XYZ file of C-alpha atoms in Angstrom:
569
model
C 46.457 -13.150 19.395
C 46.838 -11.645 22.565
C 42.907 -12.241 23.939
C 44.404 -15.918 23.270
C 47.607 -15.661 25.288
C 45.403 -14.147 27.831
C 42.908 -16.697 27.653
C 46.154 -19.108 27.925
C 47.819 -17.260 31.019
C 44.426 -17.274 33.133
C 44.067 -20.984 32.560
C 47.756 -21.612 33.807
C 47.161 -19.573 37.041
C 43.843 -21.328 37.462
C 45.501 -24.855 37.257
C 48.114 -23.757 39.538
C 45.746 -22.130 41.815
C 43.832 -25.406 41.955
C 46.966 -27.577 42.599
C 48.225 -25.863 45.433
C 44.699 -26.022 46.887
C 44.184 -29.645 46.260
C 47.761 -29.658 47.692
C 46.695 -27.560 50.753
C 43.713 -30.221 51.567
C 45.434 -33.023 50.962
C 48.189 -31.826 53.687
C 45.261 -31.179 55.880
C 43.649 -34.229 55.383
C 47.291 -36.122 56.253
C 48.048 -33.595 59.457
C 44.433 -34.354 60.580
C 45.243 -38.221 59.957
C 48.690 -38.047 61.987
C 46.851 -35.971 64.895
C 44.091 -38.551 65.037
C 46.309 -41.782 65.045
C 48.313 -39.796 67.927
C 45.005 -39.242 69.579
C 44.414 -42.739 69.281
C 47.731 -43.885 70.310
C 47.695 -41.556 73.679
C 44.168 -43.264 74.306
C 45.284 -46.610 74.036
C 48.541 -45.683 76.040
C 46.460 -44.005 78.791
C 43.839 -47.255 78.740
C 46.858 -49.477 78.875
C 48.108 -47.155 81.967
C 45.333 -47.691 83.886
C 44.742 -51.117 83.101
C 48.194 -51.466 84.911
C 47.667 -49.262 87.577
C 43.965 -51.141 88.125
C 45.834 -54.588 88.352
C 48.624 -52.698 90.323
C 45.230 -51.712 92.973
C 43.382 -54.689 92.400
C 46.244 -57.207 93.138
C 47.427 -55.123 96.079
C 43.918 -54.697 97.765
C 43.528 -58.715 97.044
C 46.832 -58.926 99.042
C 45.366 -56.330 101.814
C 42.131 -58.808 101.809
C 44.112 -61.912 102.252
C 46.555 -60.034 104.862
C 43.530 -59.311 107.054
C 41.840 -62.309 106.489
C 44.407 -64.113 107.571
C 45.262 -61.919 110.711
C 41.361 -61.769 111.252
C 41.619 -65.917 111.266
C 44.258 -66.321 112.259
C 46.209 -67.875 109.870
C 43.038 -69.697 108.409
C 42.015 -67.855 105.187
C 38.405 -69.705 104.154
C 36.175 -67.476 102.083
C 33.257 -68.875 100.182
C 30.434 -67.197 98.347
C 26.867 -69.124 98.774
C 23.281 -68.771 98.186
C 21.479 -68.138 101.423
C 18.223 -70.367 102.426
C 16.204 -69.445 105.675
C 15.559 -72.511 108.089
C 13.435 -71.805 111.788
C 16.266 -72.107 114.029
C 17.625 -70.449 117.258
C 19.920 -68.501 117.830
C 22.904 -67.302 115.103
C 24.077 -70.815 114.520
C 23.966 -71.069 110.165
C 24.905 -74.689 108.211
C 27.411 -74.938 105.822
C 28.251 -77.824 103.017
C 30.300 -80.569 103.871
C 33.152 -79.319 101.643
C 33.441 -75.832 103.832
C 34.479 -78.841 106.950
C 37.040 -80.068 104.885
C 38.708 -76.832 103.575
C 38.726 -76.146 107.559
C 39.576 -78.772 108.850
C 42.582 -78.661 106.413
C 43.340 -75.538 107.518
C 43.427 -76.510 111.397
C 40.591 -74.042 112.272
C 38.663 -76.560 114.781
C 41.970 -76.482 116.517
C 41.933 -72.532 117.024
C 38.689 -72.859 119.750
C 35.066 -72.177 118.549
C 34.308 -71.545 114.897
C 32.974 -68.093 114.073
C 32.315 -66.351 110.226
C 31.464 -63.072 109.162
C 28.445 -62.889 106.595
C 28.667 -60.428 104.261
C 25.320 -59.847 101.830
C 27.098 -59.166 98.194
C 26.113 -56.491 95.965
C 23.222 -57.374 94.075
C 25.487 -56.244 90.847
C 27.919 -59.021 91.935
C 30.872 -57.697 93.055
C 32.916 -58.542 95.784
C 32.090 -57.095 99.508
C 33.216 -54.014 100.124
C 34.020 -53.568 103.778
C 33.046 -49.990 105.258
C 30.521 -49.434 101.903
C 27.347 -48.609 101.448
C 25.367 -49.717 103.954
C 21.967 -50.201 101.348
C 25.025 -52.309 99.447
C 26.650 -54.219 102.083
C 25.498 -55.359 105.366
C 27.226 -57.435 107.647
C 26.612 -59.687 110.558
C 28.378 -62.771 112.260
C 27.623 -66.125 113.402
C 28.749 -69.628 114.770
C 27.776 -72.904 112.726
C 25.790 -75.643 113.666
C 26.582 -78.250 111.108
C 27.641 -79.434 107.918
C 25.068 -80.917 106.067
C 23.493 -78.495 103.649
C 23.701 -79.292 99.833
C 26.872 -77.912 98.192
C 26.596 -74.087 97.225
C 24.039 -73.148 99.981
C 24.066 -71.680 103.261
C 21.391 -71.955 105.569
C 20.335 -68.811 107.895
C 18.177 -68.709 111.359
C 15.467 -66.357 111.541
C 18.558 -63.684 113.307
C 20.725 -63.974 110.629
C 18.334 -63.723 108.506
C 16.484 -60.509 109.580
C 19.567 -59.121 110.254
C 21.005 -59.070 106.552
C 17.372 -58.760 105.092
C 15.906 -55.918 107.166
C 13.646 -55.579 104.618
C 11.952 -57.557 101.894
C 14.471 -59.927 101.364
C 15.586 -60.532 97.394
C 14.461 -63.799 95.068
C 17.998 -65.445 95.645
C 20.696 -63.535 97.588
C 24.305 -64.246 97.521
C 26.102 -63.838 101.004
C 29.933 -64.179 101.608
C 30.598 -66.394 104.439
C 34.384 -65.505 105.313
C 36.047 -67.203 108.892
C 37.021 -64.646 111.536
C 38.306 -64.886 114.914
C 36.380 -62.911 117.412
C 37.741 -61.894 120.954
C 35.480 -62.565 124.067
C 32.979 -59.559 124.940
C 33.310 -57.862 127.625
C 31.107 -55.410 127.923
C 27.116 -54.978 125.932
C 24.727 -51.995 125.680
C 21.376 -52.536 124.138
C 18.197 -50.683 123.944
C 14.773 -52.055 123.706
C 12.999 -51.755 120.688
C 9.542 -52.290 122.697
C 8.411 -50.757 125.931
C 8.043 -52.962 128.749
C 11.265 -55.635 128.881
C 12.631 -53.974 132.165
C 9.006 -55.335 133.910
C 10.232 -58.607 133.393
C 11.417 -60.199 136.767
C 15.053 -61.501 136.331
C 15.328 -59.498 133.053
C 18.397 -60.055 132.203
C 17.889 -63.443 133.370
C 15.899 -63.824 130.686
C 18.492 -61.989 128.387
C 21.029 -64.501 129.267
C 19.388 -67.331 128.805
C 18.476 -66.175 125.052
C 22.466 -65.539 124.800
C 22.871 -69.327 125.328
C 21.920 -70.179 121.852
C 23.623 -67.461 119.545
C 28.131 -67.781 119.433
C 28.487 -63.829 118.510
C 27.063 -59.951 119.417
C 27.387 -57.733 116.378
C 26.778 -54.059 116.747
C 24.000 -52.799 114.805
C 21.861 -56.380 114.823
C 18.967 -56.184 116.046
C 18.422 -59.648 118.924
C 14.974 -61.587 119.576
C 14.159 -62.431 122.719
C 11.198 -64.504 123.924
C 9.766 -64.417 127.033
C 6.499 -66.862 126.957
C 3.962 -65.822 124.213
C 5.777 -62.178 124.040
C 8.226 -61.332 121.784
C 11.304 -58.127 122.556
C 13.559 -56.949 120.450
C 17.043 -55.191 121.625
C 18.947 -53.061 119.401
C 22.698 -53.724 119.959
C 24.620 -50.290 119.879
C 28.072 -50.939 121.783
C 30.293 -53.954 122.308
C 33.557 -54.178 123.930
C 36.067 -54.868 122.967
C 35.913 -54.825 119.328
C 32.257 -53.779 117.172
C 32.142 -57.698 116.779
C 32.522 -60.188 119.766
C 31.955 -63.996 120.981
C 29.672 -64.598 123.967
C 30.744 -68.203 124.084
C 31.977 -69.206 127.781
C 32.572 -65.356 128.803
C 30.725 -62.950 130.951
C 29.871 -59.547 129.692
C 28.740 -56.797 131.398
C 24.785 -55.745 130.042
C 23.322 -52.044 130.191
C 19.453 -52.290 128.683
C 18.490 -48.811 127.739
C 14.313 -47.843 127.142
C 12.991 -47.499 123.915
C 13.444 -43.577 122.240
C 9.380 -43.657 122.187
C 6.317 -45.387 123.779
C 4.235 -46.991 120.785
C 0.562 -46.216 122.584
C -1.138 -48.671 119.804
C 0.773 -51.557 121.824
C -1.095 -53.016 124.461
C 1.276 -54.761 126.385
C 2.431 -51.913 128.251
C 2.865 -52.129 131.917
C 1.561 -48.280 133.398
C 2.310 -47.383 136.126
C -0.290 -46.785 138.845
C 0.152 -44.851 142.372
C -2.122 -46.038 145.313
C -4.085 -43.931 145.600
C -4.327 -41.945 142.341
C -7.045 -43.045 138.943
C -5.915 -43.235 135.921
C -8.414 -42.900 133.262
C -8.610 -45.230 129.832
C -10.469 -46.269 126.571
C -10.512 -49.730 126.081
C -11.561 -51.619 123.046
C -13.856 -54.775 122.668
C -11.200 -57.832 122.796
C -8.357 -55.561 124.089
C -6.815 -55.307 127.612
C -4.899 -51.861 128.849
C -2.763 -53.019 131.374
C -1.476 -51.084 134.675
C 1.176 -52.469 137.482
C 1.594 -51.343 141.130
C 3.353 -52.053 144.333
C 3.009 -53.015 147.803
C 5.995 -51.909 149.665
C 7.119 -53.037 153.338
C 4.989 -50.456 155.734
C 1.786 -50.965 153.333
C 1.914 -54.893 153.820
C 2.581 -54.214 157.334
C -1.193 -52.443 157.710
C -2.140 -55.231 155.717
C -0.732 -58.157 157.305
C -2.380 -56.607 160.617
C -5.671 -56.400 159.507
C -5.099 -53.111 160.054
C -5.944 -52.414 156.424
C -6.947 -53.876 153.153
C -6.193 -53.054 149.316
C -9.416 -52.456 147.297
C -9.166 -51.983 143.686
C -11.922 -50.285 141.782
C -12.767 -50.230 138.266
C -16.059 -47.465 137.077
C -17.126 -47.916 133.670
C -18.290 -44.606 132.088
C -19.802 -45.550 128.753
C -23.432 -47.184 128.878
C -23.108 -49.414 126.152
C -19.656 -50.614 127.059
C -18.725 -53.296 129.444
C -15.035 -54.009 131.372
C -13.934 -56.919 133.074
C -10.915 -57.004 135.931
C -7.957 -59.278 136.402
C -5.304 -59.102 138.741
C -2.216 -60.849 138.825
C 0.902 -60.912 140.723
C 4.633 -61.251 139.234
C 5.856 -63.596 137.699
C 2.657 -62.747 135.838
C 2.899 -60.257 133.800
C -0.034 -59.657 131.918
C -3.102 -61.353 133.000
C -5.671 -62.900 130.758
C -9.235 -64.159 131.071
C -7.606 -67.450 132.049
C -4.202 -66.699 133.567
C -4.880 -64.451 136.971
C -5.306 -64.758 140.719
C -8.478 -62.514 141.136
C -11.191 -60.864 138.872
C -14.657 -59.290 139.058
C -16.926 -60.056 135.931
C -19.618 -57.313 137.566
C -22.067 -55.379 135.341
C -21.024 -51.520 135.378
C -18.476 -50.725 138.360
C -16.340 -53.109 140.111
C -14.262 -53.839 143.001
C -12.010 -56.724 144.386
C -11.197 -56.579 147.879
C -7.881 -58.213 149.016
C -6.561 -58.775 152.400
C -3.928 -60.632 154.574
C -6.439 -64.015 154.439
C -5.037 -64.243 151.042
C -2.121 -66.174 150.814
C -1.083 -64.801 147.521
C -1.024 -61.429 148.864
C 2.417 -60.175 150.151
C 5.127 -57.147 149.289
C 6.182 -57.131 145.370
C 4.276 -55.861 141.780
C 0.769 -56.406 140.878
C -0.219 -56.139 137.610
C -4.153 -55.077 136.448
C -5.550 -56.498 133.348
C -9.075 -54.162 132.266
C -10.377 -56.047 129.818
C -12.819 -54.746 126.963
C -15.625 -57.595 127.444
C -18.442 -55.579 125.154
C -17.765 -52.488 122.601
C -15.739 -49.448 123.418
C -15.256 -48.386 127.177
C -14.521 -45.631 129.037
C -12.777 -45.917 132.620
C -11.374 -45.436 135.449
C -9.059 -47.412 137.555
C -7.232 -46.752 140.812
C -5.504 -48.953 143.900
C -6.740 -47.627 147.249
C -5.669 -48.845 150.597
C -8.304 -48.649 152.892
C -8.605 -48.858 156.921
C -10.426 -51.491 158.425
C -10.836 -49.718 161.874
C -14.203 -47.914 161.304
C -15.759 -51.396 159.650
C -14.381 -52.788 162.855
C -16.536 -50.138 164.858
C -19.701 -50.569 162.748
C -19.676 -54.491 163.076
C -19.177 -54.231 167.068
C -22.044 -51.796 167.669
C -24.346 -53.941 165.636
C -23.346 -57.108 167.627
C -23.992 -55.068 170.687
C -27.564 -54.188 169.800
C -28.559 -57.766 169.155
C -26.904 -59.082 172.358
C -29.111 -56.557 174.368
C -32.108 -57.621 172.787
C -33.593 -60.164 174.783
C -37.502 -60.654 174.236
C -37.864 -61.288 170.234
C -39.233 -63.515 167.750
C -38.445 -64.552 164.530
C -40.959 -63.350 161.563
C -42.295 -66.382 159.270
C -41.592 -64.048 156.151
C -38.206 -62.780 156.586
C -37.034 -64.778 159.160
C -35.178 -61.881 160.900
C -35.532 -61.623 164.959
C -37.696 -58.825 165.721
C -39.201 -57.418 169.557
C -42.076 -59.482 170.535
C -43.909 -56.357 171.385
C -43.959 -55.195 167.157
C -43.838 -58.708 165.613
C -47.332 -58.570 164.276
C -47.425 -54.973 163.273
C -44.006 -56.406 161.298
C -44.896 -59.561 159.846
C -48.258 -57.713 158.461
C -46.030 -54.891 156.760
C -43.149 -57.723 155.992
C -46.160 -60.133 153.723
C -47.295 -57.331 152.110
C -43.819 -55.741 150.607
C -41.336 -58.636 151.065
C -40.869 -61.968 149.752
C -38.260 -64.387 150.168
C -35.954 -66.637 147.141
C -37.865 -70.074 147.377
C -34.459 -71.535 145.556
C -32.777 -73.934 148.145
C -30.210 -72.812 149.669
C -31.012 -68.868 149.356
C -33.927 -67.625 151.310
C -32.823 -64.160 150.481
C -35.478 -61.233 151.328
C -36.469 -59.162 148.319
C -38.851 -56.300 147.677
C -41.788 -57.747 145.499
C -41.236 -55.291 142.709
C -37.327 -56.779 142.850
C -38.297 -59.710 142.871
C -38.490 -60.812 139.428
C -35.327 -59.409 138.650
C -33.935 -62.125 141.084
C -32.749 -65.501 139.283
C -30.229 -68.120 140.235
C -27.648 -70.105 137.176
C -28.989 -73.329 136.526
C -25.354 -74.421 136.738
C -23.761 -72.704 139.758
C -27.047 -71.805 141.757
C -25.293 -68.724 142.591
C -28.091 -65.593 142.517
C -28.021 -62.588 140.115
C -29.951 -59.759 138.735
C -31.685 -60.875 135.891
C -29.084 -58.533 133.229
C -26.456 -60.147 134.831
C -26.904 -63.647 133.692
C -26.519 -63.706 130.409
C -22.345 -62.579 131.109
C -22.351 -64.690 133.510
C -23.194 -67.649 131.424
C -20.795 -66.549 128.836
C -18.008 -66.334 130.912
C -18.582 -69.090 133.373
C -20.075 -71.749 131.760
C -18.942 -71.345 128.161
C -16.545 -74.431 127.546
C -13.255 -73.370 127.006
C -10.286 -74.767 124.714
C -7.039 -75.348 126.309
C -3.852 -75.871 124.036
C -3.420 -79.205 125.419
C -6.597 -80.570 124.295
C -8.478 -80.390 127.665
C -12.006 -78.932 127.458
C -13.228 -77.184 130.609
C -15.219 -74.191 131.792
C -13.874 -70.888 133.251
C -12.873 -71.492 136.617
C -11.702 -75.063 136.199
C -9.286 -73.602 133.579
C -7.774 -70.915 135.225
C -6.850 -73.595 137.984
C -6.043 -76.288 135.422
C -3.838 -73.726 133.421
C -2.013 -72.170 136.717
C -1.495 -75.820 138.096
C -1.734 -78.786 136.046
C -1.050 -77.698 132.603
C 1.829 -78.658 130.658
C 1.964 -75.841 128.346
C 1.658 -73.589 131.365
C 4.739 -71.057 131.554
C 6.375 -71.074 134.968
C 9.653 -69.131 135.979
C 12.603 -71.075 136.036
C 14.470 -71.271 138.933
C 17.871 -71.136 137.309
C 18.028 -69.401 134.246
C 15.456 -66.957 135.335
C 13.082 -67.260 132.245
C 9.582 -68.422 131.152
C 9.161 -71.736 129.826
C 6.388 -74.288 129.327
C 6.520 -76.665 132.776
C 6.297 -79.640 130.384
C 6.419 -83.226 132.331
C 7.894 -84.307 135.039
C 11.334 -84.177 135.440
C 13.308 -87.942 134.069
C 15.299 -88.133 136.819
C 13.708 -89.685 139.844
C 16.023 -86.717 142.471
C 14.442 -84.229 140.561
C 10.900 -85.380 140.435
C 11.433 -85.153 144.676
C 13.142 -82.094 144.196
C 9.851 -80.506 142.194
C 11.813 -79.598 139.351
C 9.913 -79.937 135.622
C 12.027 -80.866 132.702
C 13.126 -78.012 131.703
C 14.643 -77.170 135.093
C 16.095 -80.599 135.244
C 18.038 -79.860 131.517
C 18.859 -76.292 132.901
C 19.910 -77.006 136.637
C 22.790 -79.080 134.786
C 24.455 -76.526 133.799
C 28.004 -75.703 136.258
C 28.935 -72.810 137.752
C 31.883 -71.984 139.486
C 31.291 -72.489 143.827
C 31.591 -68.661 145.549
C 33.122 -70.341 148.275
C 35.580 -73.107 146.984
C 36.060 -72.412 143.059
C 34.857 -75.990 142.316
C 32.499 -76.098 139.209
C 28.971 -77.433 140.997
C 25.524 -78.398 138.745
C 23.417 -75.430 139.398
C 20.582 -77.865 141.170
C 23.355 -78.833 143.233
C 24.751 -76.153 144.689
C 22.031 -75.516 147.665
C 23.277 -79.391 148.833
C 26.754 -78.496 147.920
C 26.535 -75.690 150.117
C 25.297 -77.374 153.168
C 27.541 -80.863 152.954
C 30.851 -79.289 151.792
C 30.696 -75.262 153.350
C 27.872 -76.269 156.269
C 25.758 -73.388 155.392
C 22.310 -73.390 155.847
């Protein structure tokens, strides 16, 4: 009886046990439940919080954004996001779709002066342009517009645009913002020159300016093309005035050009510098040219101009298998070619070129001095040397004097030199016996019998050379040459036909400074008198402003300006 009320006891404190503990969970399980849902609801309050505060930011930057697009276009706000297409133009002029005209023209923008937009490359990831991000996000340039006439959607970029957002490999398809801006006139420019060698150019920033015609806008950081005939410089823009972004349109800004930070050596077109006086020593490959420059000041072309003196300019070869040529040119020319110069020596082994005051292209200014690798890989040495004439002058005098004196002589059948009567047959039998002379007309030069064979004239020219020295000479002579403009002709007829008669020739124009092709004649029958080509003609059109009188004169006017209105000569 009592194991049973036992057994009954433990089986009530069991159940009772195992209620409260199923009671236990189960308020677990509900305080877990409530802590979760206010987990939940915190979450979704915080979310909801931000999303406010992210709308709150996003609606007050888009208000920032229109704010300063509006001041930065004044009062025009045009924004549009377009695909960009290349297209080989000039310049930083870009094409827009008709329907960008419209939306400005609504806005009154062509009545605010000229039209200039900021162009914005978007995040790949799509998102709008972040001004002041990332630069390997966002990069940012400017630009004026040529036209509207590109299909709807598109934008069309020159090659400076273009290279300027796309330093690199530029993507598949690329998204650009194109957002109107008004830019204030520069003032002030300082660039630095990717490339060694654009402060050799003549009128420099000549040049510079006349590249300046065809962009609207200087950005800093963009990096600006320049051509200047078949060469190609690039300037680095790293300060503007007044403002990191300016227009160049009808303004004139003050230009410093800066040298490169380093000399690329694997560039030939480098201009070295050479002292009269002083080698400089070289390694010159087949095909190649190393190029030097040097100057004749005032007192040296003084000497010169006297006869006093004469500039000799020597080039030694020092490898046996290699072979140089020389060319010489004088500025505007900057780097002389096989068929652009005004002297050169095509000599076997060392050379020389000898010029004096008979030469009428000879005078004070910078000479330039193309070596040329004509066969393999050369070694050399090249140096300017003014030399006097005096002692020559001495040497030449004495010898005159000798023959004058001489009275009683006879001329030998061999050699057909005058010697004394008293020796000529002791002479003539030495002279037949060791001598011979050229039986080519025209040369009767005396040789040595063993030299003799070594002795040949070209079957072209006539002229005489040693018998190793032909085979160049044909080459470079007589080999028919292709000129650009279709006109076939051998060496020395096209260096005159390409420094004269060409029209692809580049001459130095006499307003703007720069290198251009001399293309025809000039249309207008004053300027064909005048000897200005067609691109001076175009050019000299241009006004300027009279130093004397204000007036605004054609620049091919202004020399008869000057005389008729001022009466200065």
């Amino acid at each position: 009886m009592d194991f049973e009320l036992r057994r009954a006891t433990e089986k009530l404190e069991k159940e009772q046990r195992d209620r409260k503990q199923r009671a236990k969970l189960k308020l677990d399980r509900e305080r877990k439940v409530k802590q979760e849902a206010a987990r939940q609801r915190e979450a979704i309050e915080a979310t909801q919080r931000q999303r406010r505060l992210d709308a709150a930011e996003a609606e007050s930057k888009a208000n920032q954004l229109a704010e300063e697009s509006s001041l930065a276009g004044r009062g025009v706000m045009f924004s549009r996001i377009l695909e960009a297409v290349p297209y080989q133009g000039i310049g930083d002029k870009i094409k827009l779709p008709p329907s960008c005209f419209t939306e400005l023209s609504d806005q009154g923008a062509f009545d605010k002066g000229p039209l200039h937009f900021s162009l914005s490359l978007i995040h790949p990831e799509g998102a709008m342009h972040v001004d002041g991000g990332d630069e390997g996000t966002s990069r940012i340039t400017h630009a004026g517009v040529l036209e509207f006439t590109v299909e709807e959607g598109f934008v069309a970029l020159p090659q400076h645009c273009w290279s300027n957002l796309f330093p690199d490999e530029a993507p598949g398809s690329a998204a650009v913002e194109v957002r109107y801006v008004w830019l204030p006139k520069g003032t002030y420019a300082k660039l630095q020159s990717v490339e060694f060698g654009f402060s050799d150019i003549p009128n420099h920033k000549a040049v510079l300016e006349t590249s300046l015609r065809q962009h609207a806008t200087l950005s800093q950081g963009d990096l600006l093309i320049v051509n200047h005939g078949a060469l190609t410089y690039h300037l680095r823009v790293l300060e503007l005035k007044p403002s990191p972004s300016v227009s160049v349109l009808e303004t004139d800004i003050e230009v410093d050009i800066i040298g490169p930070e380093s000399v690329d050596n694997s560039n030939q077109y480098i201009l070295r510098p050479l002292a009269l006086g002083k080698s400089e020593q070289g390694v010159v490959e087949e095909g190649k040219y190393m190029y030097y420059k040097f100057s004749l000041d005032g007192e040296t072309w003084e000497r010169i101009s006297s006869k006093d003196a004469n500039i000799i300019v020597n080039l030694e070869t020092h490898t046996q298998d290699g072979d140089t040529d020389l060319y010489v040119s004088r500025h505007p020319l900057l780097f002389p070619t096989q068929h652009q110069h005004m002297w050169s020596s095509h000599d076997l082994g060392s050379k020389a070129l000898l010029l004096g005051s008979e030469d009428q292209n000879l005078g004070v200014g910078t000479y330039t001095i193309a070596v040329y690798g004509y066969k393999g890989k050369s070694k050399y040495e090249v140096s300017v040397n003014v030399q006097d004439v005096a002692t020559q002058r001495v040497g030449q005098h004495a010898a005159s004097s000798t023959s004058s004196g001489e009275v009683d002589t006879a001329e030998c059948r061999n050699c057909k030199r005058h010697i004394p009567s008293r020796t000529i047959s002791l002479h003539e039998a030495y002279c037949s016996r060791h001598n011979t002379s050229c039986q080519h007309p025209g040369c009767g030069v005396v040789l040595r019998i063993e030299d003799s064979e070594r002795h040949v004239h070209c079957e072209k020219c006539s002229k005489a050379f040693q018998r190793e020295e032909i085979e160049k000479h044909m080459k470079v002579f007589h080999e028919p040459l292709h000129c650009p403009c279709g006109i076939v002709l051998e060496k020395e007829e096209m260096v005159q036909h390409q420094s004269s008669t060409c029209s692809l020739r580049l001459i130095t124009c006499r307003f703007c400074g720069d290198m251009v092709q001399a293309g025809r004649s000039a249309d207008d029958a004053r300027d064909r008198i005048r000897g200005l080509s067609e691109h001076e003609s175009v050019c000299g059109s241009r006004t300027a402003p009279c130093d004397s009188c204000g007036r605004s004169v054609m620049l091919k006017d202004m020399d008869i300006h000057q005389i008729a209105v001022h009466q200065k000569n």
